[in-house]
Amino acid sequence: DAVARPWLCAAAPAASKVSLGSPPAAAPKPATSVRDILGKLDSPRGICAILGDPRAELAIELAKASQLQAYAQLPDEKDVRAARCAADTAGLLNTRVYVEKGSDGRIHLADNLADAVVVRGAARDRVAKKEVLRVLRPGGTAWLGTEILGKPEPRGIDTWSHPYHGPDNNPQSTDRLAR
């Protein structure tokens, strides 16, 4: 159940009105759909960072279609308010969809944290591939417009399928990086 927060959406920009004489413009089909993203991930769980989603539409759709936590970062305060309002209306704000204000030049996540990164719209020209790869975990996937990037696993890494390495909860592994 969504908690009623009328103050959250009060400052969101109102929808623009279309005159009766002209049909509403069709929304362009996004280059990266929810199906595309979920089809490339090895698990429907994890963290997906999204830049260039001013109304959090992709973030909300991903949260509804999977078990992903969606992190949307937007540079404009009006877009942040509108995205938070949309996520709150969907009942997902701060539970499955998180929206933060920040420039596209630096993604506000730790290194090797995100399972997926999606960069859309004008954000494609403002974020460097190096920055996307910084937050992407080894084995993760990123979409920069129509370009798909994968982050390779570094040499010496072992498979950690459980918090303590394997199903036997024995923390010993052959991992050379976690030492």
mmCIF file of N, CA and C in Angstrom, residues 61-165:
data_model
loop_
_atom_site.group_PDB
_atom_site.id
_atom_site.type_symbol
_atom_site.label_atom_id
_atom_site.label_comp_id
_atom_site.label_asym_id
_atom_site.label_seq_id
_atom_site.Cartn_x
_atom_site.Cartn_y
_atom_site.Cartn_z
ATOM 1 N N GLU A 61 8.925 0.636 -14.457
ATOM 2 C CA GLU A 61 8.626 -0.586 -15.220
ATOM 3 C C GLU A 61 9.554 -1.733 -14.814
ATOM 4 N N LEU A 62 10.842 -1.447 -14.641
ATOM 5 C CA LEU A 62 11.791 -2.487 -14.224
ATOM 6 C C LEU A 62 11.456 -3.026 -12.836
ATOM 7 N N ALA A 63 11.101 -2.141 -11.915
ATOM 8 C CA ALA A 63 10.753 -2.576 -10.565
ATOM 9 C C ALA A 63 9.496 -3.442 -10.570
ATOM 10 N N LYS A 64 8.546 -3.118 -11.432
ATOM 11 C CA LYS A 64 7.307 -3.898 -11.498
ATOM 12 C C LYS A 64 7.514 -5.252 -12.172
ATOM 13 N N ALA A 65 8.426 -5.322 -13.140
ATOM 14 C CA ALA A 65 8.611 -6.540 -13.937
ATOM 15 C C ALA A 65 9.671 -7.489 -13.379
ATOM 16 N N SER A 66 10.362 -7.090 -12.321
ATOM 17 C CA SER A 66 11.459 -7.906 -11.805
ATOM 18 C C SER A 66 11.612 -7.668 -10.307
ATOM 19 N N GLN A 67 12.689 -8.172 -9.770
ATOM 20 C CA GLN A 67 13.023 -7.915 -8.375
ATOM 21 C C GLN A 67 14.181 -6.935 -8.267
ATOM 22 N N LEU A 68 14.448 -6.210 -9.352
ATOM 23 C CA LEU A 68 15.528 -5.225 -9.352
ATOM 24 C C LEU A 68 15.191 -4.025 -8.474
ATOM 25 N N GLN A 69 16.224 -3.460 -7.869
ATOM 26 C CA GLN A 69 16.130 -2.168 -7.217
ATOM 27 C C GLN A 69 16.579 -1.166 -8.269
ATOM 28 N N ALA A 70 15.770 -0.171 -8.566
ATOM 29 C CA ALA A 70 16.101 0.803 -9.602
ATOM 30 C C ALA A 70 16.585 2.094 -8.948
ATOM 31 N N TYR A 71 17.748 2.555 -9.376
ATOM 32 C CA TYR A 71 18.346 3.794 -8.880
ATOM 33 C C TYR A 71 18.403 4.777 -10.044
ATOM 34 N N ALA A 72 17.596 5.825 -9.978
ATOM 35 C CA ALA A 72 17.571 6.839 -11.040
ATOM 36 C C ALA A 72 18.298 8.081 -10.545
ATOM 37 N N GLN A 73 19.215 8.578 -11.354
ATOM 38 C CA GLN A 73 19.948 9.792 -11.019
ATOM 39 C C GLN A 73 19.675 10.825 -12.104
ATOM 40 N N LEU A 74 19.235 12.010 -11.678
ATOM 41 C CA LEU A 74 18.841 13.055 -12.619
ATOM 42 C C LEU A 74 19.488 14.385 -12.239
ATOM 43 N N PRO A 75 19.942 15.167 -13.222
ATOM 44 C CA PRO A 75 20.607 16.431 -12.904
ATOM 45 C C PRO A 75 19.661 17.598 -12.609
ATOM 46 N N ASP A 76 18.422 17.520 -13.041
ATOM 47 C CA ASP A 76 17.494 18.642 -12.917
ATOM 48 C C ASP A 76 16.512 18.433 -11.759
ATOM 49 N N GLU A 77 16.395 19.417 -10.894
ATOM 50 C CA GLU A 77 15.526 19.312 -9.715
ATOM 51 C C GLU A 77 14.064 19.078 -10.094
ATOM 52 N N LYS A 78 13.583 19.702 -11.171
ATOM 53 C CA LYS A 78 12.189 19.489 -11.603
ATOM 54 C C LYS A 78 11.968 18.032 -12.009
ATOM 55 N N ASP A 79 12.929 17.472 -12.723
ATOM 56 C CA ASP A 79 12.827 16.062 -13.117
ATOM 57 C C ASP A 79 12.887 15.140 -11.898
ATOM 58 N N VAL A 80 13.708 15.481 -10.923
ATOM 59 C CA VAL A 80 13.798 14.684 -9.697
ATOM 60 C C VAL A 80 12.443 14.668 -8.998
ATOM 61 N N ARG A 81 11.821 15.843 -8.864
ATOM 62 C CA ARG A 81 10.500 15.916 -8.211
ATOM 63 C C ARG A 81 9.456 15.117 -8.990
ATOM 64 N N ALA A 82 9.462 15.257 -10.320
ATOM 65 C CA ALA A 82 8.485 14.529 -11.143
ATOM 66 C C ALA A 82 8.707 13.020 -11.058
ATOM 67 N N ALA A 83 9.968 12.586 -11.071
ATOM 68 C CA ALA A 83 10.277 11.158 -10.987
ATOM 69 C C ALA A 83 9.883 10.599 -9.625
ATOM 70 N N ARG A 84 10.165 11.353 -8.565
ATOM 71 C CA ARG A 84 9.772 10.902 -7.226
ATOM 72 C C ARG A 84 8.258 10.814 -7.100
ATOM 73 N N CYS A 85 7.569 11.773 -7.667
ATOM 74 C CA CYS A 85 6.108 11.761 -7.638
ATOM 75 C C CYS A 85 5.561 10.535 -8.366
ATOM 76 N N ALA A 86 6.110 10.245 -9.543
ATOM 77 C CA ALA A 86 5.652 9.085 -10.319
ATOM 78 C C ALA A 86 5.929 7.783 -9.562
ATOM 79 N N ALA A 87 7.110 7.672 -8.971
ATOM 80 C CA ALA A 87 7.452 6.459 -8.222
ATOM 81 C C ALA A 87 6.588 6.333 -6.970
ATOM 82 N N ASP A 88 6.293 7.465 -6.331
ATOM 83 C CA ASP A 88 5.432 7.437 -5.148
ATOM 84 C C ASP A 88 4.011 7.041 -5.520
ATOM 85 N N THR A 89 3.510 7.569 -6.625
ATOM 86 C CA THR A 89 2.170 7.219 -7.098
ATOM 87 C C THR A 89 2.080 5.722 -7.398
ATOM 88 N N ALA A 90 3.176 5.149 -7.897
ATOM 89 C CA ALA A 90 3.212 3.707 -8.187
ATOM 90 C C ALA A 90 3.431 2.869 -6.924
ATOM 91 N N GLY A 91 3.670 3.524 -5.788
ATOM 92 C CA GLY A 91 3.897 2.814 -4.537
ATOM 93 C C GLY A 91 5.285 2.209 -4.425
ATOM 94 N N LEU A 92 6.247 2.732 -5.195
ATOM 95 C CA LEU A 92 7.586 2.136 -5.237
ATOM 96 C C LEU A 92 8.700 3.037 -4.720
ATOM 97 N N LEU A 93 8.388 4.295 -4.422
ATOM 98 C CA LEU A 93 9.428 5.238 -4.010
ATOM 99 C C LEU A 93 10.073 4.797 -2.699
ATOM 100 N N ASN A 94 11.390 4.732 -2.712
ATOM 101 C CA ASN A 94 12.211 4.381 -1.550
ATOM 102 C C ASN A 94 11.955 2.974 -1.016
ATOM 103 N N THR A 95 11.344 2.137 -1.835
ATOM 104 C CA THR A 95 11.238 0.720 -1.506
ATOM 105 C C THR A 95 11.873 -0.104 -2.620
ATOM 106 N N ARG A 96 11.598 0.281 -3.869
ATOM 107 C CA ARG A 96 12.177 -0.413 -5.027
ATOM 108 C C ARG A 96 12.753 0.577 -6.032
ATOM 109 N N VAL A 97 12.284 1.823 -5.988
ATOM 110 C CA VAL A 97 12.779 2.867 -6.889
ATOM 111 C C VAL A 97 13.324 4.011 -6.036
ATOM 112 N N TYR A 98 14.564 4.384 -6.316
ATOM 113 C CA TYR A 98 15.230 5.459 -5.593
ATOM 114 C C TYR A 98 15.631 6.515 -6.599
ATOM 115 N N VAL A 99 15.356 7.777 -6.280
ATOM 116 C CA VAL A 99 15.638 8.873 -7.201
ATOM 117 C C VAL A 99 16.513 9.885 -6.479
ATOM 118 N N GLU A 100 17.637 10.234 -7.104
ATOM 119 C CA GLU A 100 18.582 11.166 -6.500
ATOM 120 C C GLU A 100 18.990 12.221 -7.511
ATOM 121 N N LYS A 101 19.255 13.427 -6.996
ATOM 122 C CA LYS A 101 19.738 14.513 -7.852
ATOM 123 C C LYS A 101 21.261 14.410 -7.936
ATOM 124 N N GLY A 102 21.763 14.483 -9.151
ATOM 125 C CA GLY A 102 23.202 14.455 -9.358
ATOM 126 C C GLY A 102 23.526 14.583 -10.829
ATOM 127 N N SER A 103 24.678 15.145 -11.126
ATOM 128 C CA SER A 103 25.082 15.317 -12.518
ATOM 129 C C SER A 103 25.352 13.965 -13.154
ATOM 130 N N ASP A 104 25.302 13.933 -14.473
ATOM 131 C CA ASP A 104 25.567 12.697 -15.195
ATOM 132 C C ASP A 104 27.056 12.366 -15.245
ATOM 133 N N GLY A 105 27.906 13.315 -14.870
ATOM 134 C CA GLY A 105 29.343 13.105 -14.938
ATOM 135 C C GLY A 105 29.872 12.123 -13.902
ATOM 136 N N ARG A 106 29.173 11.986 -12.780
ATOM 137 C CA ARG A 106 29.606 11.073 -11.704
ATOM 138 C C ARG A 106 28.371 10.375 -11.148
ATOM 139 N N ILE A 107 28.334 9.062 -11.281
ATOM 140 C CA ILE A 107 27.208 8.276 -10.777
ATOM 141 C C ILE A 107 27.430 8.060 -9.284
ATOM 142 N N HIS A 108 26.422 8.355 -8.481
ATOM 143 C CA HIS A 108 26.541 8.325 -7.027
ATOM 144 C C HIS A 108 26.391 6.913 -6.454
ATOM 145 N N LEU A 109 27.155 5.987 -6.960
ATOM 146 C CA LEU A 109 27.179 4.612 -6.462
ATOM 147 C C LEU A 109 28.630 4.179 -6.270
ATOM 148 N N ALA A 110 28.836 3.190 -5.410
ATOM 149 C CA ALA A 110 30.175 2.660 -5.160
ATOM 150 C C ALA A 110 30.686 1.873 -6.365
ATOM 151 N N ASP A 111 31.965 1.666 -6.410
ATOM 152 C CA ASP A 111 32.589 0.860 -7.462
ATOM 153 C C ASP A 111 32.029 -0.561 -7.442
ATOM 154 N N ASN A 112 31.849 -1.136 -8.626
ATOM 155 C CA ASN A 112 31.467 -2.547 -8.785
ATOM 156 C C ASN A 112 30.172 -2.920 -8.060
ATOM 157 N N LEU A 113 29.195 -2.026 -8.040
ATOM 158 C CA LEU A 113 27.968 -2.263 -7.286
ATOM 159 C C LEU A 113 26.769 -2.628 -8.155
ATOM 160 N N ALA A 114 26.593 -1.955 -9.283
ATOM 161 C CA ALA A 114 25.391 -2.126 -10.099
ATOM 162 C C ALA A 114 25.463 -3.370 -10.980
ATOM 163 N N ASP A 115 24.349 -4.092 -11.024
ATOM 164 C CA ASP A 115 24.247 -5.249 -11.909
ATOM 165 C C ASP A 115 23.977 -4.812 -13.339
ATOM 166 N N ALA A 116 23.340 -3.657 -13.485
ATOM 167 C CA ALA A 116 23.027 -3.102 -14.802
ATOM 168 C C ALA A 116 23.066 -1.582 -14.719
ATOM 169 N N VAL A 117 23.445 -0.954 -15.818
ATOM 170 C CA VAL A 117 23.417 0.506 -15.934
ATOM 171 C C VAL A 117 22.778 0.827 -17.277
ATOM 172 N N VAL A 118 21.793 1.725 -17.268
ATOM 173 C CA VAL A 118 21.128 2.150 -18.494
ATOM 174 C C VAL A 118 21.287 3.659 -18.612
ATOM 175 N N VAL A 119 21.830 4.107 -19.742
ATOM 176 C CA VAL A 119 22.003 5.529 -20.003
ATOM 177 C C VAL A 119 21.182 5.870 -21.237
ATOM 178 N N ARG A 120 20.234 6.804 -21.070
ATOM 179 C CA ARG A 120 19.303 7.155 -22.151
ATOM 180 C C ARG A 120 19.352 8.648 -22.445
ATOM 181 N N GLY A 121 18.775 8.999 -23.579
ATOM 182 C CA GLY A 121 18.570 10.408 -23.924
ATOM 183 C C GLY A 121 19.850 11.218 -23.922
ATOM 184 N N ALA A 122 19.722 12.472 -23.464
ATOM 185 C CA ALA A 122 20.853 13.408 -23.467
ATOM 186 C C ALA A 122 21.967 12.970 -22.514
ATOM 187 N N ALA A 123 21.648 12.134 -21.545
ATOM 188 C CA ALA A 123 22.681 11.663 -20.608
ATOM 189 C C ALA A 123 23.775 10.884 -21.326
ATOM 190 N N ARG A 124 23.458 10.290 -22.491
ATOM 191 C CA ARG A 124 24.469 9.524 -23.248
ATOM 192 C C ARG A 124 25.671 10.378 -23.603
ATOM 193 N N ASP A 125 25.442 11.668 -23.852
ATOM 194 C CA ASP A 125 26.541 12.547 -24.239
ATOM 195 C C ASP A 125 27.310 13.087 -23.035
ATOM 196 N N ARG A 126 26.757 12.894 -21.829
ATOM 197 C CA ARG A 126 27.364 13.505 -20.642
ATOM 198 C C ARG A 126 28.035 12.524 -19.690
ATOM 199 N N VAL A 127 27.876 11.230 -19.915
ATOM 200 C CA VAL A 127 28.501 10.257 -19.017
ATOM 201 C C VAL A 127 29.560 9.473 -19.796
ATOM 202 N N ALA A 128 30.705 9.311 -19.177
ATOM 203 C CA ALA A 128 31.809 8.598 -19.819
ATOM 204 C C ALA A 128 31.659 7.088 -19.615
ATOM 205 N N LYS A 129 32.111 6.324 -20.608
ATOM 206 C CA LYS A 129 32.081 4.865 -20.481
ATOM 207 C C LYS A 129 32.866 4.412 -19.259
ATOM 208 N N LYS A 130 33.955 5.100 -18.979
ATOM 209 C CA LYS A 130 34.788 4.755 -17.831
ATOM 210 C C LYS A 130 33.986 4.862 -16.529
ATOM 211 N N GLU A 131 33.128 5.869 -16.424
ATOM 212 C CA GLU A 131 32.307 6.049 -15.226
ATOM 213 C C GLU A 131 31.250 4.958 -15.114
ATOM 214 N N VAL A 132 30.658 4.581 -16.240
ATOM 215 C CA VAL A 132 29.673 3.500 -16.242
ATOM 216 C C VAL A 132 30.341 2.199 -15.805
ATOM 217 N N LEU A 133 31.515 1.913 -16.343
ATOM 218 C CA LEU A 133 32.232 0.678 -15.983
ATOM 219 C C LEU A 133 32.707 0.689 -14.531
ATOM 220 N N ARG A 134 32.932 1.886 -13.974
ATOM 221 C CA ARG A 134 33.337 1.979 -12.567
ATOM 222 C C ARG A 134 32.257 1.428 -11.642
ATOM 223 N N VAL A 135 30.991 1.782 -11.887
ATOM 224 C CA VAL A 135 29.914 1.344 -10.985
ATOM 225 C C VAL A 135 29.376 -0.037 -11.340
ATOM 226 N N LEU A 136 29.635 -0.497 -12.547
ATOM 227 C CA LEU A 136 29.136 -1.798 -12.995
ATOM 228 C C LEU A 136 29.951 -2.923 -12.368
ATOM 229 N N ARG A 137 29.276 -3.947 -11.854
ATOM 230 C CA ARG A 137 29.981 -5.079 -11.245
ATOM 231 C C ARG A 137 30.581 -5.961 -12.343
ATOM 232 N N PRO A 138 31.620 -6.724 -12.016
ATOM 233 C CA PRO A 138 32.131 -7.673 -13.005
ATOM 234 C C PRO A 138 31.025 -8.643 -13.428
ATOM 235 N N GLY A 139 30.870 -8.814 -14.722
ATOM 236 C CA GLY A 139 29.806 -9.653 -15.267
ATOM 237 C C GLY A 139 28.523 -8.882 -15.515
ATOM 238 N N GLY A 140 28.477 -7.604 -15.139
ATOM 239 C CA GLY A 140 27.290 -6.780 -15.336
ATOM 240 C C GLY A 140 27.174 -6.278 -16.767
ATOM 241 N N THR A 141 26.005 -5.705 -17.090
ATOM 242 C CA THR A 141 25.732 -5.223 -18.446
ATOM 243 C C THR A 141 25.294 -3.772 -18.401
ATOM 244 N N ALA A 142 25.759 -2.991 -19.377
ATOM 245 C CA ALA A 142 25.373 -1.580 -19.483
ATOM 246 C C ALA A 142 24.852 -1.290 -20.877
ATOM 247 N N TRP A 143 23.863 -0.418 -20.944
ATOM 248 C CA TRP A 143 23.287 0.044 -22.205
ATOM 249 C C TRP A 143 23.521 1.538 -22.296
ATOM 250 N N LEU A 144 24.308 1.957 -23.271
ATOM 251 C CA LEU A 144 24.537 3.372 -23.532
ATOM 252 C C LEU A 144 23.874 3.670 -24.866
ATOM 253 N N GLY A 145 22.596 4.019 -24.811
ATOM 254 C CA GLY A 145 21.822 4.161 -26.035
ATOM 255 C C GLY A 145 21.674 2.802 -26.683
ATOM 256 N N THR A 146 22.194 2.650 -27.884
ATOM 257 C CA THR A 146 22.099 1.370 -28.586
ATOM 258 C C THR A 146 23.340 0.496 -28.372
ATOM 259 N N GLU A 147 24.356 1.037 -27.730
ATOM 260 C CA GLU A 147 25.588 0.283 -27.466
ATOM 261 C C GLU A 147 25.449 -0.528 -26.176
ATOM 262 N N ILE A 148 25.838 -1.788 -26.223
ATOM 263 C CA ILE A 148 25.785 -2.658 -25.045
ATOM 264 C C ILE A 148 27.210 -2.977 -24.612
ATOM 265 N N LEU A 149 27.488 -2.759 -23.326
ATOM 266 C CA LEU A 149 28.808 -3.028 -22.768
ATOM 267 C C LEU A 149 28.695 -4.105 -21.702
ATOM 268 N N GLY A 150 29.700 -4.916 -21.609
ATOM 269 C CA GLY A 150 29.795 -5.879 -20.517
ATOM 270 C C GLY A 150 31.086 -5.630 -19.779
ATOM 271 N N LYS A 151 31.062 -5.808 -18.472
ATOM 272 C CA LYS A 151 32.292 -5.643 -17.696
ATOM 273 C C LYS A 151 32.873 -7.022 -17.435
ATOM 274 N N PRO A 152 34.066 -7.288 -17.958
ATOM 275 C CA PRO A 152 34.661 -8.619 -17.770
ATOM 276 C C PRO A 152 35.051 -8.850 -16.315
ATOM 277 N N GLU A 153 35.084 -10.114 -15.941
ATOM 278 C CA GLU A 153 35.530 -10.461 -14.601
ATOM 279 C C GLU A 153 37.047 -10.409 -14.581
ATOM 280 N N PRO A 154 37.614 -9.787 -13.560
ATOM 281 C CA PRO A 154 39.080 -9.696 -13.509
ATOM 282 C C PRO A 154 39.722 -11.050 -13.242
ATOM 283 N N ARG A 155 40.967 -11.171 -13.646
ATOM 284 C CA ARG A 155 41.710 -12.418 -13.399
ATOM 285 C C ARG A 155 41.830 -12.631 -11.906
ATOM 286 N N GLY A 156 41.706 -13.884 -11.493
ATOM 287 C CA GLY A 156 41.881 -14.224 -10.089
ATOM 288 C C GLY A 156 40.611 -14.207 -9.261
ATOM 289 N N ILE A 157 39.477 -13.892 -9.888
ATOM 290 C CA ILE A 157 38.222 -13.861 -9.138
ATOM 291 C C ILE A 157 37.591 -15.251 -9.137
ATOM 292 N N ASP A 158 37.005 -15.624 -8.024
ATOM 293 C CA ASP A 158 36.345 -16.916 -7.885
ATOM 294 C C ASP A 158 34.834 -16.688 -7.912
ATOM 295 N N THR A 159 34.080 -17.737 -8.120
ATOM 296 C CA THR A 159 32.626 -17.634 -8.123
ATOM 297 C C THR A 159 32.112 -17.657 -6.693
ATOM 298 N N TRP A 160 31.376 -16.603 -6.308
ATOM 299 C CA TRP A 160 30.782 -16.505 -4.978
ATOM 300 C C TRP A 160 29.268 -16.552 -5.155
ATOM 301 N N SER A 161 28.710 -17.732 -5.100
ATOM 302 C CA SER A 161 27.269 -17.894 -5.298
ATOM 303 C C SER A 161 26.479 -17.657 -4.013
ATOM 304 N N HIS A 162 27.173 -17.599 -2.869
ATOM 305 C CA HIS A 162 26.541 -17.416 -1.566
ATOM 306 C C HIS A 162 27.380 -16.416 -0.763
ATOM 307 N N PRO A 163 26.820 -15.839 0.307
ATOM 308 C CA PRO A 163 27.589 -14.861 1.095
ATOM 309 C C PRO A 163 28.919 -15.397 1.610
ATOM 310 N N TYR A 164 28.977 -16.695 1.950
ATOM 311 C CA TYR A 164 30.222 -17.306 2.399
ATOM 312 C C TYR A 164 30.739 -18.264 1.336
ATOM 313 N N HIS A 165 30.969 -17.747 0.155
ATOM 314 C CA HIS A 165 31.517 -18.427 -1.002
ATOM 315 C C HIS A 165 30.589 -19.456 -1.630
#
